[in-house]
mmCIF file of C-alpha atoms and ligand atoms in Angstrom:
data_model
loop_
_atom_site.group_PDB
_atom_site.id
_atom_site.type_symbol
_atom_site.label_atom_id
_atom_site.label_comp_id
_atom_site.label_asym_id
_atom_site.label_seq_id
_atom_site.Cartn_x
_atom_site.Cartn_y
_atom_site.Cartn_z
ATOM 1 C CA UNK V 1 -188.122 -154.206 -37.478
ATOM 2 C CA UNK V 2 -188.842 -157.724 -36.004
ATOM 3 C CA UNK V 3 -185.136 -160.053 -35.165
ATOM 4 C CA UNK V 4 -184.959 -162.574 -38.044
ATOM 5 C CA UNK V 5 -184.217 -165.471 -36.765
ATOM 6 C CA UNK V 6 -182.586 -168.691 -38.216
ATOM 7 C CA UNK V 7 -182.826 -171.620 -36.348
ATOM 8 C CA UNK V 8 -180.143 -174.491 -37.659
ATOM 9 C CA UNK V 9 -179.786 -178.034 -35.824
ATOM 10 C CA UNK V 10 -176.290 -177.809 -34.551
ATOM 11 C CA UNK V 11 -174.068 -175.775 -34.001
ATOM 12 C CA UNK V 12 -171.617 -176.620 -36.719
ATOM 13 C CA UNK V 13 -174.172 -175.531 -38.537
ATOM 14 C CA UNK V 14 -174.519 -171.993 -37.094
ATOM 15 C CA UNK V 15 -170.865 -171.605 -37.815
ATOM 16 C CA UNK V 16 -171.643 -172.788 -41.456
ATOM 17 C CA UNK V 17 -174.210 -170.657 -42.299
ATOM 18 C CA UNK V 18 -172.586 -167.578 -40.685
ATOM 19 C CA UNK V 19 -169.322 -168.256 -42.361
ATOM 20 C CA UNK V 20 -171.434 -168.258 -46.094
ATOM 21 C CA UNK V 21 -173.050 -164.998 -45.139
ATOM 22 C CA UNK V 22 -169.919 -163.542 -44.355
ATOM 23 C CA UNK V 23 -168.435 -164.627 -47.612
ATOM 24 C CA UNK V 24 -171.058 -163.357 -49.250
ATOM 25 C CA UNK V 25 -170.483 -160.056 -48.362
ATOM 26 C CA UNK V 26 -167.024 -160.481 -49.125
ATOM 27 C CA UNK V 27 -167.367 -161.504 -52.089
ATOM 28 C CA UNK V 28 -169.457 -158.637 -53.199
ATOM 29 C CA UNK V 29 -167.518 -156.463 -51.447
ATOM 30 C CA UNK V 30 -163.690 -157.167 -50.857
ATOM 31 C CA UNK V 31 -163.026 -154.228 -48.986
ATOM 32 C CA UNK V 32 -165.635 -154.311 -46.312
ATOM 33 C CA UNK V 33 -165.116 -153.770 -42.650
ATOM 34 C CA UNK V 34 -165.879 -155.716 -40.652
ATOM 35 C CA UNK V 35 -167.069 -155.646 -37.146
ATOM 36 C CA UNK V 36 -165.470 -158.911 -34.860
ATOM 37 C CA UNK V 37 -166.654 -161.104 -31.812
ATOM 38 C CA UNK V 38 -164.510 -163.167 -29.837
ATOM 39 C CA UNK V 39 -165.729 -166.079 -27.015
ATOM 40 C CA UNK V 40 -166.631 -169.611 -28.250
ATOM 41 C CA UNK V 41 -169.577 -169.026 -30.065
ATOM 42 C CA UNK V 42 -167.834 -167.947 -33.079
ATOM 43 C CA UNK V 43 -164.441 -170.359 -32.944
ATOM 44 C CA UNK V 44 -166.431 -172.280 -35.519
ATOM 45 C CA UNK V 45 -166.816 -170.220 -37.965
ATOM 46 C CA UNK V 46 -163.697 -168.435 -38.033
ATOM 47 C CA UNK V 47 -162.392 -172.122 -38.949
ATOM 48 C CA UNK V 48 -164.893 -171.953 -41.882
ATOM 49 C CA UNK V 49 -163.780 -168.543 -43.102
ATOM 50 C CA UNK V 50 -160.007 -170.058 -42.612
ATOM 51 C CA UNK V 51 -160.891 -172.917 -44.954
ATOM 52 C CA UNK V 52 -162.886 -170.574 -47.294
ATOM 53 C CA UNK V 53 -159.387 -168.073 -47.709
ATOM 54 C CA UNK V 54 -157.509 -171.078 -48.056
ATOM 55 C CA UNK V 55 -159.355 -172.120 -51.261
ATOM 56 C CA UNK V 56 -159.280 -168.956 -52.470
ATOM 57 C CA UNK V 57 -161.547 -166.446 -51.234
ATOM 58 C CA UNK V 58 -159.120 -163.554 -50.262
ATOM 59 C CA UNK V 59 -159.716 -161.159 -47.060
ATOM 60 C CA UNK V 60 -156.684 -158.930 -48.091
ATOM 61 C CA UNK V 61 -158.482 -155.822 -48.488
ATOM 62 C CA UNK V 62 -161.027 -156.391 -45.667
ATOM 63 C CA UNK V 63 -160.974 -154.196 -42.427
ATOM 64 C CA UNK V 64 -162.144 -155.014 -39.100
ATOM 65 C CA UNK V 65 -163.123 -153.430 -35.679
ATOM 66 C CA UNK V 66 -163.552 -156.214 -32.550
ATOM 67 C CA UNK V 67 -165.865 -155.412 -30.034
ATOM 68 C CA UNK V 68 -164.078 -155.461 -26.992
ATOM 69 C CA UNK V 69 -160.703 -155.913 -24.724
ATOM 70 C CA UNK V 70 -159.827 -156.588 -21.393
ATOM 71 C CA UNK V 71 -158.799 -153.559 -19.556
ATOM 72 C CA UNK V 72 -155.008 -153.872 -18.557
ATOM 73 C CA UNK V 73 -154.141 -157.144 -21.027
ATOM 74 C CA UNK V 74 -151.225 -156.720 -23.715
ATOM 75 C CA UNK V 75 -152.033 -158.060 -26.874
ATOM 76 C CA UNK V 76 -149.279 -160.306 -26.381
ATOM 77 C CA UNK V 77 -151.137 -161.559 -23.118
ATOM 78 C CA UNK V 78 -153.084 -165.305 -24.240
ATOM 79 C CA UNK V 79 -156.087 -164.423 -22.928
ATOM 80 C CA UNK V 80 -156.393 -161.215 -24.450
ATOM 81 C CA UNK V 81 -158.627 -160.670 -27.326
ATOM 82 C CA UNK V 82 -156.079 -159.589 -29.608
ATOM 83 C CA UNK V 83 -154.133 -162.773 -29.222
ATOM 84 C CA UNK V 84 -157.312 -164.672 -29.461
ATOM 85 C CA UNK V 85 -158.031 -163.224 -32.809
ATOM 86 C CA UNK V 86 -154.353 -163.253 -33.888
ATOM 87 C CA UNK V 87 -154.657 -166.933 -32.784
ATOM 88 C CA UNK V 88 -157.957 -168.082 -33.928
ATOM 89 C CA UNK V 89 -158.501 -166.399 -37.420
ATOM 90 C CA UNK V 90 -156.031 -163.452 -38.002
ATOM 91 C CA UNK V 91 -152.837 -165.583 -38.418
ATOM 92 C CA UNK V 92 -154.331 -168.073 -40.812
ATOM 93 C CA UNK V 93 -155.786 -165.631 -43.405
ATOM 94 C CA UNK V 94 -153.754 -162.968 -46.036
ATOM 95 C CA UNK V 95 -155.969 -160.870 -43.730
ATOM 96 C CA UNK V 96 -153.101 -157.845 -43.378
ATOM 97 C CA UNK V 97 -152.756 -157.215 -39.593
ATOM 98 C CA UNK V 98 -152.283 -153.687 -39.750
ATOM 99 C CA UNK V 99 -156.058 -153.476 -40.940
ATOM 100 C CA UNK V 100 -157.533 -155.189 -37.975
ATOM 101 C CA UNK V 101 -158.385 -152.886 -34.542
ATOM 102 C CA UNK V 102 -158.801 -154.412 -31.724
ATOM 103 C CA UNK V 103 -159.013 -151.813 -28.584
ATOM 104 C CA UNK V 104 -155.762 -151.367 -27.234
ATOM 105 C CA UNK V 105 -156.323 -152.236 -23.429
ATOM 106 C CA UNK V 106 -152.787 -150.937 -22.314
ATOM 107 C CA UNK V 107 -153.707 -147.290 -23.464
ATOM 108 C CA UNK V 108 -152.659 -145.011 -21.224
ATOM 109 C CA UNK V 109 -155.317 -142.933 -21.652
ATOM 110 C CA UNK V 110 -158.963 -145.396 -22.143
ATOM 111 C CA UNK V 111 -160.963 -142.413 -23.203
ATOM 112 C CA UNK V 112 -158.825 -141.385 -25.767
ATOM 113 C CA UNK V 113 -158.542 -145.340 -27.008
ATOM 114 C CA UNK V 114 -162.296 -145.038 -27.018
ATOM 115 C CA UNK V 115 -162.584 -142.208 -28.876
ATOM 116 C CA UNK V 116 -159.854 -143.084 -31.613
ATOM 117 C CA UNK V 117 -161.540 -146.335 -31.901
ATOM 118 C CA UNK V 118 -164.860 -144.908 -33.307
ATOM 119 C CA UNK V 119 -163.213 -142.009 -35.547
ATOM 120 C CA UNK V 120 -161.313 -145.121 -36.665
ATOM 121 C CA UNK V 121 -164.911 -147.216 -37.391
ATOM 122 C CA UNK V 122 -166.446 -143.635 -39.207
ATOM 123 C CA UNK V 123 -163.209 -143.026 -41.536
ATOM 124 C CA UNK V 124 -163.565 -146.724 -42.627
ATOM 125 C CA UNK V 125 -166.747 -145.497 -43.679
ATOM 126 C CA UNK V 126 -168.779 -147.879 -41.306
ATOM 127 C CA UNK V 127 -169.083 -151.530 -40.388
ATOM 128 C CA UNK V 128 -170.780 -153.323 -43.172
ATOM 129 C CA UNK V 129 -171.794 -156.464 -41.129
ATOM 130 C CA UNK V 130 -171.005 -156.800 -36.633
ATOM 131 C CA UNK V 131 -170.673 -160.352 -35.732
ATOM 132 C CA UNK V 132 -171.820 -160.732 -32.678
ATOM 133 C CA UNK V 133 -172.335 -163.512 -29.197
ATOM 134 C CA UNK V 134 -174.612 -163.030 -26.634
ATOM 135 C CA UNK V 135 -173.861 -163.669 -22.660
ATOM 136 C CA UNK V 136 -176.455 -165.562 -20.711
ATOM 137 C CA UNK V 137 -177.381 -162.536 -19.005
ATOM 138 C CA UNK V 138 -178.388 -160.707 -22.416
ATOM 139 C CA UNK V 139 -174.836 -158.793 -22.689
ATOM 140 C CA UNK V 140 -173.591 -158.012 -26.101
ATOM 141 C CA UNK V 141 -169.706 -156.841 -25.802
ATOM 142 C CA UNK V 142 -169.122 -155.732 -22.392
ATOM 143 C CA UNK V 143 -172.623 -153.845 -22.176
ATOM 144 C CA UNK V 144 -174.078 -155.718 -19.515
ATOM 145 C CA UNK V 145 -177.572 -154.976 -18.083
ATOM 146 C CA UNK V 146 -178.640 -151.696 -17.190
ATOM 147 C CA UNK V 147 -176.314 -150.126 -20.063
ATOM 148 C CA UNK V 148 -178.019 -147.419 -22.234
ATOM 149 C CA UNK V 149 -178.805 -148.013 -25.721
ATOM 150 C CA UNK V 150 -177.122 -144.877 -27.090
ATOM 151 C CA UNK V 151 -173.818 -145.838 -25.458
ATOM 152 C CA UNK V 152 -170.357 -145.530 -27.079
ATOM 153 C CA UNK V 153 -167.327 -147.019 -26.727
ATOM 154 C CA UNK V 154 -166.309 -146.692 -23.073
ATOM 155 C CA UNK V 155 -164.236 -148.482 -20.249
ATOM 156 C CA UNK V 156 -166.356 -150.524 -18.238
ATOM 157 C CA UNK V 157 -166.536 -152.564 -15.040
ATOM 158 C CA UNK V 158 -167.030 -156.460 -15.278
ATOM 159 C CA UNK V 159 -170.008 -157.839 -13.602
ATOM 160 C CA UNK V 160 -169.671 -160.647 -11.270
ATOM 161 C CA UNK V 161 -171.552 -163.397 -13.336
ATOM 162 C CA UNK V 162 -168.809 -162.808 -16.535
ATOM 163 C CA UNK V 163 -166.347 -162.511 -14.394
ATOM 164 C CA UNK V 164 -167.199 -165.917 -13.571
ATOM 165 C CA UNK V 165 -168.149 -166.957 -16.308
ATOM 166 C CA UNK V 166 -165.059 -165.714 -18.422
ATOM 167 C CA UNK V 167 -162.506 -167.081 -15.482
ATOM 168 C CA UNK V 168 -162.479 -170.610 -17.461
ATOM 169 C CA UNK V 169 -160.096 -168.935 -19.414
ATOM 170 C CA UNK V 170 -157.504 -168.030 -16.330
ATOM 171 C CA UNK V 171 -155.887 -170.303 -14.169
ATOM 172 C CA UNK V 172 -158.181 -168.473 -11.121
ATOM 173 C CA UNK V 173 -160.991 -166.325 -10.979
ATOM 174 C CA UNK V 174 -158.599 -163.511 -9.224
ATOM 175 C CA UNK V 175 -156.556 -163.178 -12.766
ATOM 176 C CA UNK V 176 -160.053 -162.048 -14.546
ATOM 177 C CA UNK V 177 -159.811 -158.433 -15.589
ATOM 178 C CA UNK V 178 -162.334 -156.579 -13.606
ATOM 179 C CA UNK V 179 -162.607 -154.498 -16.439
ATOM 180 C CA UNK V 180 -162.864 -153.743 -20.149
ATOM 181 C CA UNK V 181 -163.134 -151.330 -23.302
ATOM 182 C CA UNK V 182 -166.110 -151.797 -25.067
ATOM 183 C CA UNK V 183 -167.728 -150.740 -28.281
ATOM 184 C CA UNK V 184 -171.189 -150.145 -27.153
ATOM 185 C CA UNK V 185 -174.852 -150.381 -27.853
ATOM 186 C CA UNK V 186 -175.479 -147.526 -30.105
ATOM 187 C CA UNK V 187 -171.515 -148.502 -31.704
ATOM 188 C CA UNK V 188 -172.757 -151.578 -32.740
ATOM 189 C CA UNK V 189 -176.098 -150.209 -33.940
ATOM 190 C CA UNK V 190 -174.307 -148.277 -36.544
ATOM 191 C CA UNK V 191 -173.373 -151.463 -38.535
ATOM 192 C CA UNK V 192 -175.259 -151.621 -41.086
ATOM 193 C CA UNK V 193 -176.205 -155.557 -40.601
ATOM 194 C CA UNK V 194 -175.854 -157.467 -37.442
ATOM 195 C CA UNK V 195 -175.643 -160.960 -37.080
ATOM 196 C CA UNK V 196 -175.889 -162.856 -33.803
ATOM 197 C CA UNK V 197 -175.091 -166.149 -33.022
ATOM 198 C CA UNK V 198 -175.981 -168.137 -30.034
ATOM 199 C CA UNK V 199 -175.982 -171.781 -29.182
ATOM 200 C CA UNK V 200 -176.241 -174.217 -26.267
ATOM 201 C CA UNK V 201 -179.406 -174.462 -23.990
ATOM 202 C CA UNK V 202 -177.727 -171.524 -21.209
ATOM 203 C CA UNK V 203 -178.500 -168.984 -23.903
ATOM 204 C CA UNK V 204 -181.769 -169.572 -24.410
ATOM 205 C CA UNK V 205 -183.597 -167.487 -21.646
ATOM 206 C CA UNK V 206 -181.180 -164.512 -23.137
ATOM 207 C CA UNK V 207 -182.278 -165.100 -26.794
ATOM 208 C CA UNK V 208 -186.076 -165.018 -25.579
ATOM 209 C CA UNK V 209 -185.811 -161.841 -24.082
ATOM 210 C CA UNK V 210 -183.493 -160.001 -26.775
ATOM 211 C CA UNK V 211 -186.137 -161.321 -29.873
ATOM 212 C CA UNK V 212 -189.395 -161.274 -28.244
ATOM 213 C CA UNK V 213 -189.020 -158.743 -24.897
ATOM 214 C CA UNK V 214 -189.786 -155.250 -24.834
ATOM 215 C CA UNK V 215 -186.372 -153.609 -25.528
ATOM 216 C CA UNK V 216 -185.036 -152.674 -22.027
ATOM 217 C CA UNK V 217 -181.644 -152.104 -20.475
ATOM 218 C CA UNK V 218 -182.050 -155.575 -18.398
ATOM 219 C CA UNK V 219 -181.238 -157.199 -21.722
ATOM 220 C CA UNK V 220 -178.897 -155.450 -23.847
ATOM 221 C CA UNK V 221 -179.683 -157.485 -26.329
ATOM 222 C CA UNK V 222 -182.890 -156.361 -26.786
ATOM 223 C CA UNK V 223 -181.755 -153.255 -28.032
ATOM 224 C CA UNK V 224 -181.135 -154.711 -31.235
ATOM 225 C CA UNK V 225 -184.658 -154.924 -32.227
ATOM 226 C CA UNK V 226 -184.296 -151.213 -33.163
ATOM 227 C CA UNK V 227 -181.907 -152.255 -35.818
ATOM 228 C CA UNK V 228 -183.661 -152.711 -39.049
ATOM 229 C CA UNK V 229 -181.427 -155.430 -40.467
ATOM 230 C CA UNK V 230 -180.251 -157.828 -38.025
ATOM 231 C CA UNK V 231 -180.548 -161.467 -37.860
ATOM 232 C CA UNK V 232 -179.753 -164.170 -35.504
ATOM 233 C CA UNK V 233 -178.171 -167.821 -35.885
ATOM 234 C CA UNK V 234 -179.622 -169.993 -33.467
ATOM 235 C CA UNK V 235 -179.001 -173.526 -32.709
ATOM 236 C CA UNK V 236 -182.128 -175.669 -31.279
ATOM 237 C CA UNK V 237 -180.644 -175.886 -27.929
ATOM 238 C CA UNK V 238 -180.783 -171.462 -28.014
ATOM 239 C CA UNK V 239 -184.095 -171.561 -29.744
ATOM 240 C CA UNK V 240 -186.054 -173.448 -27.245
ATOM 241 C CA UNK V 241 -187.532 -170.611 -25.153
ATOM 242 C CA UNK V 242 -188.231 -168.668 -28.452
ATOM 243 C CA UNK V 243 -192.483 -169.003 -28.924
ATOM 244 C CA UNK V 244 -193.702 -168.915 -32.670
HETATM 245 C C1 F6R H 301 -166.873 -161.227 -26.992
HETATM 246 C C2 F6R H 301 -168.005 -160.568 -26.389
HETATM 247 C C3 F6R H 301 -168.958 -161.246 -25.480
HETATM 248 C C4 F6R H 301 -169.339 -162.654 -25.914
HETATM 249 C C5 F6R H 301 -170.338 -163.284 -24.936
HETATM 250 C C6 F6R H 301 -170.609 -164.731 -25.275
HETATM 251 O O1 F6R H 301 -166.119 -160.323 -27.789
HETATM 252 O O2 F6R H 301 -168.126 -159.413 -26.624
HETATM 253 O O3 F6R H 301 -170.106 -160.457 -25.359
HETATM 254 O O4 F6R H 301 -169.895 -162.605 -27.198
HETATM 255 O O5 F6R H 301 -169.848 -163.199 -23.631
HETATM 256 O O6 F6R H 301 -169.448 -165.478 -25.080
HETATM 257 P P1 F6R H 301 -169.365 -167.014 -25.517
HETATM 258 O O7 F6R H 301 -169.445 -167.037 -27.009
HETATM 259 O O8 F6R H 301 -168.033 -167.479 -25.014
HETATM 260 O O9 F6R H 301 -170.523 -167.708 -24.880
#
């Protein structure tokens, strides 16, 4: 099944019309689960969904799984992705904490964190709809190129280009995890929608190769086209490299 692709001016209004697909599922389902990206790309429209369950659309029975975590970060540590998500959308919803899994990256044991984070995805019954970003390199999560698509959730080393490209977050490249739990390819194939979003002209070699490339491990993105119901949000800027 072909990538759909949507292709919106800006990138206010990616986060727009990702936040109205979310809420649509919501709203026909108030106990979904769903499955959570953090980076910039989708600051936006957790700030739409924010507004949305402050007018009244409620997330109180919704569950969700994020992707990923730095290996060796506390949750209480600001540039982990639990405080992130705490920070960016968590805190300002009736979202109810205790339904929201992020992987723990102070486990003491990462394969059993990996493991207890999919039985916990399957007794939820499955992720109804995985928001997802995409690195310039084609990574989705931590499954950076040369990953296999029927990978699981795993601990995983950090290339060098997101370890650089993640250190504008730290004070100096040295803090930068060098590595990370991470749902993985065939994980986040399980959803039963996926939704990417991308914008900004340094994605746009990435989103070329994941829609129109022949699915390969040197862009994990790619992958996705064996998904039969997965669309991505695309700004101009991330569409330009796209051919019709
Ligand atoms: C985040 C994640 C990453 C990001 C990707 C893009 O949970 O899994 O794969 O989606 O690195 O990051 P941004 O949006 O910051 O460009």
């Amino acid at each position: 099944m072909p990538i759909q692709v949507k292709i919106c001016d800006i990138p206010d209004d990616v986060a727009r019309a990702a936040a109205s697909k979310i809420a649509a599922l919501i709203r026909q389902k108030p106990d979904a689960v769903l499955g959570l990206a953090t980076g910039s790309t989708p600051v936006r429209t957790y700030a739409e969904l924010v507004q949305m369950n402050r007018e009244g659309l409620s997330f109180s029975r919704l569950t969700t799984f994020n992707l990923d975590e730095y290996w060796g970060l506390d949750g209480g540590h600001p540039q982990s992705y639990r405080y992130f998500m705490n920070h960016t959308f968590f805190d300002g919803t009736d979202i109810q904490l205790w339904n929201t899994h992020v992987p723990n990256g102070m486990a003491v044991d990462a394969d059993l964190e990996c493991r207890a984070f999919e039985t916990g995805i399957r007794a939820c019954g499955g992720v109804d709809l995985w928001l997802l970003g995409i690195g310039r390199n084609g990574h989705i999560a931590f499954n950076e190129p040369g990953c296999a698509p029927d990978s699981r959730t795993r601990l995983v080393d950090l290339t060098e280009s997101t370890i650089a490209a993640n250190s504008r977050f730290f004070e100096r490249v040295e803090d930068v995890p060098k590595q990370a739990l991470t749902a993985g390819i065939a994980t986040i194939c399980d959803a039963r929608r996926i939704l990417l979003l991308a914008t900004g002209k340094d994605k746009a070699r990435a989103i070329a190769r994941a829609v129109q490339g022949v699915p390969h491990p040197s862009c994990p993105a790619s992958f996705l086209q064996t998904h039969s119901d997965c669309t991505f949000i695309l700004d101009r800027e991330a569409a330009s490299v796209v051919s019709d």
